[in-house]
């Protein structure tokens, strides 16, 4: 093979690779748009009247996840299955955000932590790498940490809405989450930095609970807990 032929071959390879990346980007853009729509629906729970609308908002979010599953099914066809990590950077961020959204929905519904298997099922993808397009462990953990930040915000807004027991339940949940992450030896730098943010979330929620305790509002709101937890039933 001559030098000219060799570089012509390389150019063909580069062009084909660029075509694949462009196809992936188009699908990822659709995923990002759907993720924004789901986030818009769920953000309304932060409003003063939002807690009463939690069941309906979660149901709407789950409907929108149908579009997510459709987009991810299309994404799977855009590259060879064994090259998942070669193109992973294209969808890493949006997959983490979608994991956060699925985790937030599950928490609002049941006040429990979504498992990696459950999150993958909501997204319509695999857990086991060998089975194809899957939810990477680090992407799952990143999504859970994003949810922790959202819950710290929810704790503050719960007080504004007059729900004084929800911040206590969120505090217990976040403390359990923090204990779980402390068991991990995180070597992934971005994930480690995001985990460092969890410490601030824990502190922020503890300050909310402490303020409620000092003002006696936690005890005052105990009788309202069942109604406040409607979204988790």
PDB file of C-alpha atoms in Angstrom:
ATOM      1  CA  UNK A   1       0.000   0.000   0.000  1.00  0.00           C
ATOM      2  CA  UNK A   2       1.389   3.378  -1.016  1.00  0.00           C
ATOM      3  CA  UNK A   3       1.492   6.356   1.336  1.00  0.00           C
ATOM      4  CA  UNK A   4      -1.363   7.971  -0.607  1.00  0.00           C
ATOM      5  CA  UNK A   5      -3.479   4.823  -0.380  1.00  0.00           C
ATOM      6  CA  UNK A   6      -2.739   4.466   3.318  1.00  0.00           C
ATOM      7  CA  UNK A   7      -3.838   8.015   4.114  1.00  0.00           C
ATOM      8  CA  UNK A   8      -6.896   7.658   1.901  1.00  0.00           C
ATOM      9  CA  UNK A   9      -7.848   4.615   3.970  1.00  0.00           C
ATOM     10  CA  UNK A  10      -7.294   6.568   7.189  1.00  0.00           C
ATOM     11  CA  UNK A  11      -9.462   9.413   5.888  1.00  0.00           C
ATOM     12  CA  UNK A  12     -12.230   6.945   5.138  1.00  0.00           C
ATOM     13  CA  UNK A  13     -11.997   5.607   8.678  1.00  0.00           C
ATOM     14  CA  UNK A  14     -12.108   9.124  10.170  1.00  0.00           C
ATOM     15  CA  UNK A  15     -15.096  10.100   8.035  1.00  0.00           C
ATOM     16  CA  UNK A  16     -17.023   6.991   9.055  1.00  0.00           C
ATOM     17  CA  UNK A  17     -16.204   7.625  12.715  1.00  0.00           C
ATOM     18  CA  UNK A  18     -17.388  11.229  12.443  1.00  0.00           C
ATOM     19  CA  UNK A  19     -20.658  10.072  10.877  1.00  0.00           C
ATOM     20  CA  UNK A  20     -21.265   7.738  13.818  1.00  0.00           C
ATOM     21  CA  UNK A  21     -20.556  10.507  16.312  1.00  0.00           C
ATOM     22  CA  UNK A  22     -22.909  12.881  14.515  1.00  0.00           C
ATOM     23  CA  UNK A  23     -25.702  10.290  14.562  1.00  0.00           C
ATOM     24  CA  UNK A  24     -25.116   9.768  18.283  1.00  0.00           C
ATOM     25  CA  UNK A  25     -25.181  13.517  18.964  1.00  0.00           C
ATOM     26  CA  UNK A  26     -28.570  13.881  17.280  1.00  0.00           C
ATOM     27  CA  UNK A  27     -30.133  11.214  19.495  1.00  0.00           C
ATOM     28  CA  UNK A  28     -28.450  12.625  22.600  1.00  0.00           C
ATOM     29  CA  UNK A  29     -29.962  16.033  21.818  1.00  0.00           C
ATOM     30  CA  UNK A  30     -33.409  14.421  21.835  1.00  0.00           C
ATOM     31  CA  UNK A  31     -32.602  12.755  25.153  1.00  0.00           C
ATOM     32  CA  UNK A  32     -31.495  16.068  26.627  1.00  0.00           C
ATOM     33  CA  UNK A  33     -34.726  17.722  25.518  1.00  0.00           C
ATOM     34  CA  UNK A  34     -36.833  14.989  27.108  1.00  0.00           C
ATOM     35  CA  UNK A  35     -34.741  15.200  30.291  1.00  0.00           C
ATOM     36  CA  UNK A  36     -35.495  18.935  30.451  1.00  0.00           C
ATOM     37  CA  UNK A  37     -39.209  18.211  30.078  1.00  0.00           C
ATOM     38  CA  UNK A  38     -39.131  15.686  32.920  1.00  0.00           C
ATOM     39  CA  UNK A  39     -37.169  18.089  35.115  1.00  0.00           C
ATOM     40  CA  UNK A  40     -39.698  20.854  34.418  1.00  0.00           C
ATOM     41  CA  UNK A  41     -42.512  18.581  35.578  1.00  0.00           C
ATOM     42  CA  UNK A  42     -40.713  17.531  38.762  1.00  0.00           C
ATOM     43  CA  UNK A  43     -39.463  21.028  39.623  1.00  0.00           C
ATOM     44  CA  UNK A  44     -43.036  22.063  40.358  1.00  0.00           C
ATOM     45  CA  UNK A  45     -42.990  19.983  43.557  1.00  0.00           C
ATOM     46  CA  UNK A  46     -40.840  22.735  45.060  1.00  0.00           C
ATOM     47  CA  UNK A  47     -43.761  25.159  44.877  1.00  0.00           C
ATOM     48  CA  UNK A  48     -45.847  25.797  48.040  1.00  0.00           C
ATOM     49  CA  UNK A  49     -48.728  23.718  46.654  1.00  0.00           C
ATOM     50  CA  UNK A  50     -46.460  21.203  44.944  1.00  0.00           C
ATOM     51  CA  UNK A  51     -46.508  18.561  47.683  1.00  0.00           C
ATOM     52  CA  UNK A  52     -50.178  17.881  47.104  1.00  0.00           C
ATOM     53  CA  UNK A  53     -49.438  17.318  43.412  1.00  0.00           C
ATOM     54  CA  UNK A  54     -46.582  14.824  43.879  1.00  0.00           C
ATOM     55  CA  UNK A  55     -48.518  11.699  42.734  1.00  0.00           C
ATOM     56  CA  UNK A  56     -49.722  13.422  39.573  1.00  0.00           C
ATOM     57  CA  UNK A  57     -46.316  14.904  38.762  1.00  0.00           C
ATOM     58  CA  UNK A  58     -44.606  11.546  39.226  1.00  0.00           C
ATOM     59  CA  UNK A  59     -47.159   9.880  36.960  1.00  0.00           C
ATOM     60  CA  UNK A  60     -46.533  12.530  34.295  1.00  0.00           C
ATOM     61  CA  UNK A  61     -42.765  12.074  34.628  1.00  0.00           C
ATOM     62  CA  UNK A  62     -43.098   8.316  34.203  1.00  0.00           C
ATOM     63  CA  UNK A  63     -45.065   8.901  31.000  1.00  0.00           C
ATOM     64  CA  UNK A  64     -42.226  11.019  29.651  1.00  0.00           C
ATOM     65  CA  UNK A  65     -39.768   8.219  30.423  1.00  0.00           C
ATOM     66  CA  UNK A  66     -41.475   6.311  27.598  1.00  0.00           C
ATOM     67  CA  UNK A  67     -39.844   8.785  25.206  1.00  0.00           C
ATOM     68  CA  UNK A  68     -36.522   8.262  26.980  1.00  0.00           C
ATOM     69  CA  UNK A  69     -36.718   4.521  26.391  1.00  0.00           C
ATOM     70  CA  UNK A  70     -37.514   5.139  22.722  1.00  0.00           C
ATOM     71  CA  UNK A  71     -34.514   7.457  22.282  1.00  0.00           C
ATOM     72  CA  UNK A  72     -32.174   5.056  24.086  1.00  0.00           C
ATOM     73  CA  UNK A  73     -33.391   2.182  21.921  1.00  0.00           C
ATOM     74  CA  UNK A  74     -32.460   4.268  18.872  1.00  0.00           C
ATOM     75  CA  UNK A  75     -29.106   5.208  20.379  1.00  0.00           C
ATOM     76  CA  UNK A  76     -28.177   1.545  20.761  1.00  0.00           C
ATOM     77  CA  UNK A  77     -28.336   1.109  16.984  1.00  0.00           C
ATOM     78  CA  UNK A  78     -25.866   3.903  16.215  1.00  0.00           C
ATOM     79  CA  UNK A  79     -22.643   2.107  17.167  1.00  0.00           C
ATOM     80  CA  UNK A  80     -21.263  -1.420  17.650  1.00  0.00           C
ATOM     81  CA  UNK A  81     -22.223  -2.745  21.080  1.00  0.00           C
ATOM     82  CA  UNK A  82     -18.606  -3.543  21.989  1.00  0.00           C
ATOM     83  CA  UNK A  83     -17.653   0.133  21.480  1.00  0.00           C
ATOM     84  CA  UNK A  84     -19.849   1.469  24.312  1.00  0.00           C
ATOM     85  CA  UNK A  85     -16.984   3.152  26.171  1.00  0.00           C
ATOM     86  CA  UNK A  86     -15.461   4.543  23.003  1.00  0.00           C
ATOM     87  CA  UNK A  87     -18.476   6.840  22.601  1.00  0.00           C
ATOM     88  CA  UNK A  88     -19.523   6.966  26.271  1.00  0.00           C
ATOM     89  CA  UNK A  89     -18.616  10.648  26.698  1.00  0.00           C
ATOM     90  CA  UNK A  90     -21.377  11.630  24.271  1.00  0.00           C
ATOM     91  CA  UNK A  91     -24.203  10.393  26.526  1.00  0.00           C
ATOM     92  CA  UNK A  92     -22.517  10.211  29.941  1.00  0.00           C
ATOM     93  CA  UNK A  93     -23.886  13.511  31.243  1.00  0.00           C
ATOM     94  CA  UNK A  94     -27.455  13.027  30.019  1.00  0.00           C
ATOM     95  CA  UNK A  95     -27.531   9.447  31.333  1.00  0.00           C
ATOM     96  CA  UNK A  96     -26.461  10.699  34.760  1.00  0.00           C
ATOM     97  CA  UNK A  97     -29.200  13.335  34.642  1.00  0.00           C
ATOM     98  CA  UNK A  98     -31.804  10.780  33.604  1.00  0.00           C
ATOM     99  CA  UNK A  99     -30.663   8.533  36.453  1.00  0.00           C
ATOM    100  CA  UNK A 100     -31.109  11.471  38.830  1.00  0.00           C
ATOM    101  CA  UNK A 101     -34.615  12.062  37.495  1.00  0.00           C
ATOM    102  CA  UNK A 102     -35.579   8.409  37.881  1.00  0.00           C
ATOM    103  CA  UNK A 103     -34.131   8.419  41.414  1.00  0.00           C
ATOM    104  CA  UNK A 104     -36.048  11.592  42.282  1.00  0.00           C
ATOM    105  CA  UNK A 105     -39.315  10.100  41.014  1.00  0.00           C
ATOM    106  CA  UNK A 106     -38.798   6.948  43.079  1.00  0.00           C
ATOM    107  CA  UNK A 107     -37.952   8.989  46.166  1.00  0.00           C
ATOM    108  CA  UNK A 108     -41.015  11.199  45.779  1.00  0.00           C
ATOM    109  CA  UNK A 109     -43.189   8.116  45.381  1.00  0.00           C
ATOM    110  CA  UNK A 110     -41.802   5.969  48.186  1.00  0.00           C
ATOM    111  CA  UNK A 111     -39.023   7.910  49.945  1.00  0.00           C
ATOM    112  CA  UNK A 112     -36.607   5.103  49.130  1.00  0.00           C
ATOM    113  CA  UNK A 113     -33.373   4.953  47.139  1.00  0.00           C
ATOM    114  CA  UNK A 114     -33.682   3.701  43.590  1.00  0.00           C
ATOM    115  CA  UNK A 115     -31.486   0.683  42.912  1.00  0.00           C
ATOM    116  CA  UNK A 116     -29.238   0.565  39.880  1.00  0.00           C
ATOM    117  CA  UNK A 117     -31.413  -2.236  38.515  1.00  0.00           C
ATOM    118  CA  UNK A 118     -34.591  -0.228  39.006  1.00  0.00           C
ATOM    119  CA  UNK A 119     -33.089   2.880  37.419  1.00  0.00           C
ATOM    120  CA  UNK A 120     -31.943   0.840  34.408  1.00  0.00           C
ATOM    121  CA  UNK A 121     -35.437  -0.616  34.074  1.00  0.00           C
ATOM    122  CA  UNK A 122     -37.015   2.847  34.094  1.00  0.00           C
ATOM    123  CA  UNK A 123     -34.577   3.890  31.352  1.00  0.00           C
ATOM    124  CA  UNK A 124     -35.052   0.681  29.397  1.00  0.00           C
ATOM    125  CA  UNK A 125     -31.387  -0.307  29.378  1.00  0.00           C
ATOM    126  CA  UNK A 126     -29.228  -3.062  30.837  1.00  0.00           C
ATOM    127  CA  UNK A 127     -27.256  -3.364  34.062  1.00  0.00           C
ATOM    128  CA  UNK A 128     -24.790  -6.014  32.958  1.00  0.00           C
ATOM    129  CA  UNK A 129     -22.133  -4.668  30.614  1.00  0.00           C
ATOM    130  CA  UNK A 130     -21.995  -7.844  28.541  1.00  0.00           C
ATOM    131  CA  UNK A 131     -25.677  -7.488  27.630  1.00  0.00           C
ATOM    132  CA  UNK A 132     -25.130  -4.257  25.742  1.00  0.00           C
ATOM    133  CA  UNK A 133     -26.035  -0.635  26.368  1.00  0.00           C
ATOM    134  CA  UNK A 134     -26.050  -0.397  30.153  1.00  0.00           C
ATOM    135  CA  UNK A 135     -26.127   1.926  33.146  1.00  0.00           C
ATOM    136  CA  UNK A 136     -22.530   2.253  34.252  1.00  0.00           C
ATOM    137  CA  UNK A 137     -21.987   2.050  38.028  1.00  0.00           C
ATOM    138  CA  UNK A 138     -20.325   5.476  38.167  1.00  0.00           C
ATOM    139  CA  UNK A 139     -23.125   7.068  36.123  1.00  0.00           C
ATOM    140  CA  UNK A 140     -25.649   5.579  38.561  1.00  0.00           C
ATOM    141  CA  UNK A 141     -23.750   6.934  41.570  1.00  0.00           C
ATOM    142  CA  UNK A 142     -23.423  10.371  39.963  1.00  0.00           C
ATOM    143  CA  UNK A 143     -27.173  10.446  39.361  1.00  0.00           C
ATOM    144  CA  UNK A 144     -27.865   9.562  42.993  1.00  0.00           C
ATOM    145  CA  UNK A 145     -25.579  12.376  44.166  1.00  0.00           C
ATOM    146  CA  UNK A 146     -27.394  14.876  41.943  1.00  0.00           C
ATOM    147  CA  UNK A 147     -30.629  13.750  43.603  1.00  0.00           C
ATOM    148  CA  UNK A 148     -29.113  14.436  47.042  1.00  0.00           C
ATOM    149  CA  UNK A 149     -28.636  18.085  46.072  1.00  0.00           C
ATOM    150  CA  UNK A 150     -32.227  18.241  44.881  1.00  0.00           C
ATOM    151  CA  UNK A 151     -33.433  16.820  48.201  1.00  0.00           C
ATOM    152  CA  UNK A 152     -31.521  19.445  50.162  1.00  0.00           C
ATOM    153  CA  UNK A 153     -33.449  22.057  48.198  1.00  0.00           C
ATOM    154  CA  UNK A 154     -36.687  20.165  48.820  1.00  0.00           C
ATOM    155  CA  UNK A 155     -36.017  20.173  52.567  1.00  0.00           C
ATOM    156  CA  UNK A 156     -35.823  23.971  52.600  1.00  0.00           C
ATOM    157  CA  UNK A 157     -38.923  24.387  50.448  1.00  0.00           C
ATOM    158  CA  UNK A 158     -40.827  21.927  52.632  1.00  0.00           C
ATOM    159  CA  UNK A 159     -40.552  24.366  55.524  1.00  0.00           C
ATOM    160  CA  UNK A 160     -41.829  27.188  53.344  1.00  0.00           C
ATOM    161  CA  UNK A 161     -44.813  25.013  52.424  1.00  0.00           C
ATOM    162  CA  UNK A 162     -45.516  24.262  56.092  1.00  0.00           C
ATOM    163  CA  UNK A 163     -44.450  20.615  55.898  1.00  0.00           C
ATOM    164  CA  UNK A 164     -42.232  20.340  58.969  1.00  0.00           C
ATOM    165  CA  UNK A 165     -41.737  16.580  59.114  1.00  0.00           C
ATOM    166  CA  UNK A 166     -40.514  16.048  55.557  1.00  0.00           C
ATOM    167  CA  UNK A 167     -37.106  17.690  56.230  1.00  0.00           C
ATOM    168  CA  UNK A 168     -36.552  15.231  59.090  1.00  0.00           C
ATOM    169  CA  UNK A 169     -37.299  12.285  56.825  1.00  0.00           C
ATOM    170  CA  UNK A 170     -35.040  13.741  54.125  1.00  0.00           C
ATOM    171  CA  UNK A 171     -32.302  14.216  56.720  1.00  0.00           C
ATOM    172  CA  UNK A 172     -32.499  10.566  57.787  1.00  0.00           C
ATOM    173  CA  UNK A 173     -32.419   9.453  54.158  1.00  0.00           C
ATOM    174  CA  UNK A 174     -29.434  11.658  53.233  1.00  0.00           C
ATOM    175  CA  UNK A 175     -27.501  10.546  56.310  1.00  0.00           C
ATOM    176  CA  UNK A 176     -28.034   6.915  55.295  1.00  0.00           C
ATOM    177  CA  UNK A 177     -26.902   7.804  51.781  1.00  0.00           C
ATOM    178  CA  UNK A 178     -23.792   9.508  53.127  1.00  0.00           C
ATOM    179  CA  UNK A 179     -22.986   6.449  55.248  1.00  0.00           C
ATOM    180  CA  UNK A 180     -23.292   4.279  52.169  1.00  0.00           C
ATOM    181  CA  UNK A 181     -20.945   6.436  50.097  1.00  0.00           C
ATOM    182  CA  UNK A 182     -18.396   6.390  52.914  1.00  0.00           C
ATOM    183  CA  UNK A 183     -18.077   2.658  52.338  1.00  0.00           C
ATOM    184  CA  UNK A 184     -16.857   3.280  48.794  1.00  0.00           C
ATOM    185  CA  UNK A 185     -13.267   3.893  47.801  1.00  0.00           C
ATOM    186  CA  UNK A 186     -13.933   6.466  45.110  1.00  0.00           C
ATOM    187  CA  UNK A 187     -11.036   6.970  42.708  1.00  0.00           C
ATOM    188  CA  UNK A 188     -12.984   8.601  39.907  1.00  0.00           C
ATOM    189  CA  UNK A 189     -12.109  12.302  40.213  1.00  0.00           C
ATOM    190  CA  UNK A 190     -15.396  13.792  38.893  1.00  0.00           C
ATOM    191  CA  UNK A 191     -17.399  11.389  41.052  1.00  0.00           C
ATOM    192  CA  UNK A 192     -15.225  12.114  44.065  1.00  0.00           C
ATOM    193  CA  UNK A 193     -15.753  15.858  43.643  1.00  0.00           C
ATOM    194  CA  UNK A 194     -19.495  15.353  43.351  1.00  0.00           C
ATOM    195  CA  UNK A 195     -19.440  13.221  46.496  1.00  0.00           C
ATOM    196  CA  UNK A 196     -17.666  16.047  48.312  1.00  0.00           C
ATOM    197  CA  UNK A 197     -20.782  18.103  47.567  1.00  0.00           C
ATOM    198  CA  UNK A 198     -22.863  15.592  49.520  1.00  0.00           C
ATOM    199  CA  UNK A 199     -21.185  16.806  52.708  1.00  0.00           C
ATOM    200  CA  UNK A 200     -22.607  20.273  52.109  1.00  0.00           C
ATOM    201  CA  UNK A 201     -26.048  18.817  51.389  1.00  0.00           C
ATOM    202  CA  UNK A 202     -25.941  16.933  54.692  1.00  0.00           C
ATOM    203  CA  UNK A 203     -24.936  20.097  56.540  1.00  0.00           C
ATOM    204  CA  UNK A 204     -27.606  22.189  54.830  1.00  0.00           C
ATOM    205  CA  UNK A 205     -30.368  19.744  55.736  1.00  0.00           C
ATOM    206  CA  UNK A 206     -29.100  19.390  59.299  1.00  0.00           C
ATOM    207  CA  UNK A 207     -29.330  23.164  59.677  1.00  0.00           C
ATOM    208  CA  UNK A 208     -32.955  23.059  58.512  1.00  0.00           C
ATOM    209  CA  UNK A 209     -33.806  20.297  60.988  1.00  0.00           C
ATOM    210  CA  UNK A 210     -31.966  22.075  63.795  1.00  0.00           C
ATOM    211  CA  UNK A 211     -33.882  25.274  63.111  1.00  0.00           C
ATOM    212  CA  UNK A 212     -37.168  23.369  63.196  1.00  0.00           C
ATOM    213  CA  UNK A 213     -36.177  21.724  66.454  1.00  0.00           C
ATOM    214  CA  UNK A 214     -35.228  25.023  68.091  1.00  0.00           C
ATOM    215  CA  UNK A 215     -38.515  26.592  67.028  1.00  0.00           C
ATOM    216  CA  UNK A 216     -40.512  23.536  68.096  1.00  0.00           C
ATOM    217  CA  UNK A 217     -42.032  23.172  64.651  1.00  0.00           C
ATOM    218  CA  UNK A 218     -41.023  19.548  64.131  1.00  0.00           C
ATOM    219  CA  UNK A 219     -43.180  18.410  67.044  1.00  0.00           C
ATOM    220  CA  UNK A 220     -45.921  20.730  65.931  1.00  0.00           C
ATOM    221  CA  UNK A 221     -46.001  19.140  62.494  1.00  0.00           C
ATOM    222  CA  UNK A 222     -45.956  15.484  63.549  1.00  0.00           C
ATOM    223  CA  UNK A 223     -49.682  15.124  63.109  1.00  0.00           C
ATOM    224  CA  UNK A 224     -49.373  16.312  59.486  1.00  0.00           C
ATOM    225  CA  UNK A 225     -46.839  13.653  58.470  1.00  0.00           C
ATOM    226  CA  UNK A 226     -49.288  11.127  56.917  1.00  0.00           C
ATOM    227  CA  UNK A 227     -50.802  13.777  54.652  1.00  0.00           C
ATOM    228  CA  UNK A 228     -47.381  15.154  53.736  1.00  0.00           C
ATOM    229  CA  UNK A 229     -46.213  11.707  52.680  1.00  0.00           C
ATOM    230  CA  UNK A 230     -49.047  11.151  50.210  1.00  0.00           C
ATOM    231  CA  UNK A 231     -46.590  11.036  47.312  1.00  0.00           C
ATOM    232  CA  UNK A 232     -44.806   8.038  48.808  1.00  0.00           C
ATOM    233  CA  UNK A 233     -47.882   5.880  49.324  1.00  0.00           C
TER     234      UNK A 233
END
